[in-house]
mmCIF file of C-alpha atoms in Angstrom:
data_model
loop_
_atom_site.group_PDB
_atom_site.id
_atom_site.type_symbol
_atom_site.label_atom_id
_atom_site.label_comp_id
_atom_site.label_asym_id
_atom_site.label_seq_id
_atom_site.Cartn_x
_atom_site.Cartn_y
_atom_site.Cartn_z
ATOM 1 C CA MET A 818 -20.794 -52.199 99.684
ATOM 2 C CA PRO A 819 -22.061 -52.875 103.076
ATOM 3 C CA ASN A 820 -25.878 -54.265 103.253
ATOM 4 C CA ARG A 821 -29.085 -52.644 103.676
ATOM 5 C CA ILE A 822 -29.162 -53.421 107.393
ATOM 6 C CA ASP A 823 -25.288 -52.137 107.842
ATOM 7 C CA SER A 824 -26.355 -48.979 106.318
ATOM 8 C CA ILE A 825 -29.392 -48.140 108.103
ATOM 9 C CA LYS A 826 -27.945 -48.497 111.244
ATOM 10 C CA ALA A 827 -25.017 -46.228 110.063
ATOM 11 C CA LYS A 828 -27.208 -43.676 109.130
ATOM 12 C CA THR A 829 -29.447 -44.010 111.943
ATOM 13 C CA ALA A 830 -26.316 -43.464 114.429
ATOM 14 C CA GLY A 831 -25.007 -40.762 112.480
ATOM 15 C CA THR A 832 -28.703 -38.880 112.826
ATOM 16 C CA ALA A 833 -28.858 -39.422 116.329
ATOM 17 C CA LYS A 834 -25.221 -37.976 116.645
ATOM 18 C CA ALA A 835 -26.438 -34.656 114.571
ATOM 19 C CA VAL A 836 -29.661 -34.391 116.608
ATOM 20 C CA LYS A 837 -27.167 -34.430 119.809
ATOM 21 C CA ALA A 838 -24.684 -32.099 118.354
ATOM 22 C CA LYS A 839 -27.379 -30.042 117.556
ATOM 23 C CA VAL A 840 -28.815 -29.633 120.818
ATOM 24 C CA GLU A 841 -25.235 -29.537 122.356
ATOM 25 C CA GLY A 842 -24.668 -26.327 119.868
ATOM 26 C CA LEU A 843 -22.973 -27.634 117.163
ATOM 27 C CA SER A 844 -24.276 -26.115 113.708
ATOM 28 C CA GLY A 845 -23.498 -25.893 109.949
ATOM 29 C CA VAL A 846 -20.820 -28.046 109.010
ATOM 30 C CA PHE A 847 -19.810 -29.424 112.860
ATOM 31 C CA ASN A 848 -22.710 -30.773 112.915
ATOM 32 C CA THR A 849 -22.362 -32.588 109.528
ATOM 33 C CA LEU A 850 -18.729 -33.495 110.882
ATOM 34 C CA ALA A 851 -20.261 -35.081 114.080
ATOM 35 C CA LYS A 852 -22.821 -37.034 111.857
ATOM 36 C CA GLN A 853 -20.417 -38.226 109.721
ATOM 37 C CA HIS A 854 -18.328 -39.488 112.657
ATOM 38 C CA ALA A 855 -21.144 -41.433 114.236
ATOM 39 C CA GLU A 856 -21.452 -42.947 110.735
ATOM 40 C CA ALA A 857 -18.151 -44.035 110.242
ATOM 41 C CA LYS A 858 -17.649 -45.264 114.156
ATOM 42 C CA SER A 859 -21.390 -47.407 113.545
ATOM 43 C CA LEU A 860 -19.797 -48.857 110.482
ATOM 44 C CA LEU A 861 -15.942 -49.543 112.053
ATOM 45 C CA GLU A 862 -17.475 -51.272 114.810
ATOM 46 C CA ASN A 863 -19.568 -53.297 113.072
ATOM 47 C CA LEU A 864 -16.331 -54.450 111.201
ATOM 48 C CA GLN A 865 -14.220 -55.043 114.114
ATOM 49 C CA LYS A 866 -17.234 -57.399 115.606
ATOM 50 C CA ASN A 867 -17.549 -59.111 112.359
ATOM 51 C CA PRO A 868 -14.321 -59.429 110.638
ATOM 52 C CA GLU A 869 -15.794 -61.891 108.099
ATOM 53 C CA LYS A 870 -17.725 -58.357 106.548
ATOM 54 C CA LYS A 871 -14.688 -56.933 105.422
ATOM 55 C CA ALA A 872 -15.219 -57.227 101.855
ATOM 56 C CA ASP A 873 -18.612 -55.737 102.162
ATOM 57 C CA LEU A 874 -17.645 -53.159 104.651
ATOM 58 C CA TRP A 875 -14.142 -51.776 103.838
ATOM 59 C CA PRO A 876 -14.418 -50.419 100.819
ATOM 60 C CA GLU A 877 -17.515 -48.151 102.083
ATOM 61 C CA ILE A 878 -15.395 -47.638 105.100
ATOM 62 C CA ARG A 879 -12.531 -46.477 103.278
ATOM 63 C CA THR A 880 -14.293 -44.217 101.074
ATOM 64 C CA ALA A 881 -15.683 -42.642 103.639
ATOM 65 C CA LEU A 882 -12.698 -42.129 105.833
ATOM 66 C CA ILE A 883 -10.418 -40.620 103.087
ATOM 67 C CA SER A 884 -12.876 -38.282 101.422
ATOM 68 C CA HIS A 885 -14.026 -37.103 104.964
ATOM 69 C CA GLU A 886 -10.527 -36.177 106.175
ATOM 70 C CA ARG A 887 -9.220 -34.774 102.563
ATOM 71 C CA ALA A 888 -12.391 -32.420 102.831
ATOM 72 C CA GLU A 889 -12.226 -31.635 105.750
ATOM 73 C CA ILE A 890 -8.393 -30.421 104.674
ATOM 74 C CA ARG A 891 -9.344 -29.284 101.432
ATOM 75 C CA ALA A 892 -12.491 -26.952 102.694
ATOM 76 C CA VAL A 893 -12.866 -26.643 106.674
ATOM 77 C CA TYR A 894 -9.297 -26.460 108.099
ATOM 78 C CA PRO A 895 -7.855 -23.759 105.704
ATOM 79 C CA VAL A 896 -10.713 -21.346 106.938
ATOM 80 C CA LEU A 897 -9.915 -22.558 110.753
ATOM 81 C CA GLY A 898 -6.157 -22.136 110.169
ATOM 82 C CA ARG A 899 -6.682 -18.306 109.538
ATOM 83 C CA TYR A 900 -7.515 -17.969 112.970
ATOM 84 C CA ALA A 901 -4.477 -17.559 115.664
ATOM 85 C CA GLU A 902 -6.759 -19.044 118.357
ATOM 86 C CA LEU A 903 -7.368 -22.399 116.114
ATOM 87 C CA HIS A 904 -4.134 -22.806 114.659
ATOM 88 C CA THR A 905 -2.163 -25.058 117.160
ATOM 89 C CA LEU A 906 -5.588 -27.407 116.962
ATOM 90 C CA THR A 907 -5.554 -27.051 112.859
ATOM 91 C CA ALA A 908 -1.723 -28.238 112.546
ATOM 92 C CA ARG A 909 -2.558 -31.033 114.890
ATOM 93 C CA HIS A 910 -5.742 -32.412 112.829
ATOM 94 C CA ASN A 911 -3.308 -32.265 109.919
ATOM 95 C CA ALA A 912 -0.853 -34.457 111.496
ATOM 96 C CA GLU A 913 -3.820 -36.998 112.411
ATOM 97 C CA ALA A 914 -5.572 -36.907 109.211
ATOM 98 C CA ASP A 915 -1.991 -38.086 107.810
ATOM 99 C CA GLN A 916 -1.592 -40.810 110.046
ATOM 100 C CA LEU A 917 -5.505 -41.742 109.392
ATOM 101 C CA GLU A 918 -4.301 -41.952 105.440
ATOM 102 C CA ALA A 919 -1.505 -44.133 106.678
ATOM 103 C CA LEU A 920 -3.356 -46.304 108.668
ATOM 104 C CA VAL A 921 -6.019 -47.233 105.962
ATOM 105 C CA GLY A 922 -3.241 -47.711 103.748
ATOM 106 C CA ARG A 923 -1.928 -50.285 105.978
ATOM 107 C CA VAL A 924 -5.141 -52.134 105.928
ATOM 108 C CA ASP A 925 -5.426 -52.189 102.353
ATOM 109 C CA THR A 926 -2.031 -53.852 102.140
ATOM 110 C CA ASN A 927 -1.786 -56.002 104.832
ATOM 111 C CA VAL A 928 -2.990 -59.342 104.470
ATOM 112 C CA ASP A 929 -2.625 -59.574 108.668
ATOM 113 C CA TRP A 930 -5.246 -56.224 108.202
ATOM 114 C CA ARG A 931 -6.764 -56.505 112.414
ATOM 115 C CA PRO A 932 -3.802 -55.142 113.994
ATOM 116 C CA ALA A 933 -3.890 -51.822 111.854
ATOM 117 C CA PHE A 934 -7.454 -52.130 111.529
ATOM 118 C CA ASP A 935 -7.526 -52.130 115.639
ATOM 119 C CA GLU A 936 -5.488 -49.071 115.729
ATOM 120 C CA LEU A 937 -6.704 -47.067 112.791
ATOM 121 C CA VAL A 938 -10.526 -47.668 114.471
ATOM 122 C CA SER A 939 -9.364 -46.525 118.265
ATOM 123 C CA THR A 940 -7.473 -43.539 116.337
ATOM 124 C CA VAL A 941 -10.764 -42.573 114.129
ATOM 125 C CA ILE A 942 -12.666 -42.304 117.528
ATOM 126 C CA ALA A 943 -10.133 -40.522 119.410
ATOM 127 C CA HIS A 944 -9.901 -37.915 116.821
ATOM 128 C CA ALA A 945 -13.508 -37.523 116.319
ATOM 129 C CA GLU A 946 -13.700 -36.836 120.156
ATOM 130 C CA GLU A 947 -11.187 -34.653 119.816
ATOM 131 C CA GLU A 948 -13.045 -32.561 116.936
ATOM 132 C CA GLU A 949 -16.420 -32.515 118.709
ATOM 133 C CA LEU A 950 -14.999 -31.862 122.096
ATOM 134 C CA THR A 951 -12.372 -29.479 121.812
ATOM 135 C CA ILE A 952 -12.394 -28.148 118.200
ATOM 136 C CA PHE A 953 -15.649 -27.651 116.872
ATOM 137 C CA PRO A 954 -16.900 -25.787 119.807
ATOM 138 C CA LYS A 955 -14.225 -23.214 119.797
ATOM 139 C CA ALA A 956 -14.118 -22.918 116.322
ATOM 140 C CA LEU A 957 -18.199 -22.071 115.762
ATOM 141 C CA GLU A 958 -17.823 -20.095 118.970
ATOM 142 C CA ILE A 959 -14.893 -18.199 116.752
ATOM 143 C CA ILE A 960 -16.206 -18.170 113.224
ATOM 144 C CA GLY A 961 -19.860 -17.779 114.198
ATOM 145 C CA LYS A 962 -22.961 -19.913 112.762
ATOM 146 C CA GLU A 963 -23.488 -18.253 109.480
ATOM 147 C CA SER A 964 -19.696 -18.964 108.666
ATOM 148 C CA ALA A 965 -20.344 -22.780 110.004
ATOM 149 C CA LYS A 966 -23.360 -22.755 107.636
ATOM 150 C CA ASP A 967 -21.503 -21.419 104.417
ATOM 151 C CA LEU A 968 -18.715 -23.738 105.288
ATOM 152 C CA ASP A 969 -21.009 -27.090 105.501
ATOM 153 C CA THR A 970 -22.063 -26.226 101.449
ATOM 154 C CA TYR A 971 -18.191 -26.016 100.799
ATOM 155 C CA PHE A 972 -17.341 -29.101 102.432
ATOM 156 C CA GLN A 973 -20.183 -31.318 101.039
ATOM 157 C CA THR A 974 -19.028 -30.144 97.898
ATOM 158 C CA ALA A 975 -15.471 -30.771 98.166
ATOM 159 C CA GLN A 976 -16.348 -34.158 99.826
ATOM 160 C CA LYS A 977 -18.671 -35.299 96.497
ATOM 161 C CA GLN A 978 -15.897 -34.356 94.520
ATOM 162 C CA ILE A 979 -13.440 -36.286 96.215
ATOM 163 C CA LYS A 980 -15.597 -39.275 95.963
ATOM 164 C CA ASP A 981 -16.285 -38.853 92.471
ATOM 165 C CA ALA A 982 -12.619 -38.760 92.025
ATOM 166 C CA HIS A 983 -12.218 -42.410 93.285
#
C-alpha cells in the first residue's frame, strides 16, 4: 500500500483535476472519472520515478486501474453505446480497456517489468486524455447532466463491487 504521502499526493491531484473538470463543464460520472484519472496518473508517475517503491505502489495502482476500467465497461460504456453518435468511441474505448488489462498483466508477470510499465503509463495517460477531451464532453452533451449524475452512482457501486471481489 502506498505510504501516506503518496496517497495524499494522488488524492490532491485527483481533487484538483475534479475542480478543473467541473470548471470545464464535466459533471456527474465524467467528473468522477477525471478525478480518478489524475489520481492514477500521480501514482503511476511516482512509481515511474521511484521504481524501488514497486512493492508498495503497484498493488494500489493495479487495483485502481482494473476496478476503474471494469466499472466503466460495466456501468458507463453500455449506456453511452446506446447512442449512435457515441458507438465508435465506445467500441474504441472497450478495445483500449482490453489493452490496458493486458499491460497490467505484463507488469504483474515480467521480472523485467519496467518496459511494460512505461508502456502502461503512456497508454493510461493517452487513454485518459482521449476520454476527457473527446468522449466525456460529447457524452455529457448527449446524455445530459442528470443522467451523468445517475450514472455516477451506478459507476461507483460497480467499482466498489469489483474492488470487493478482488
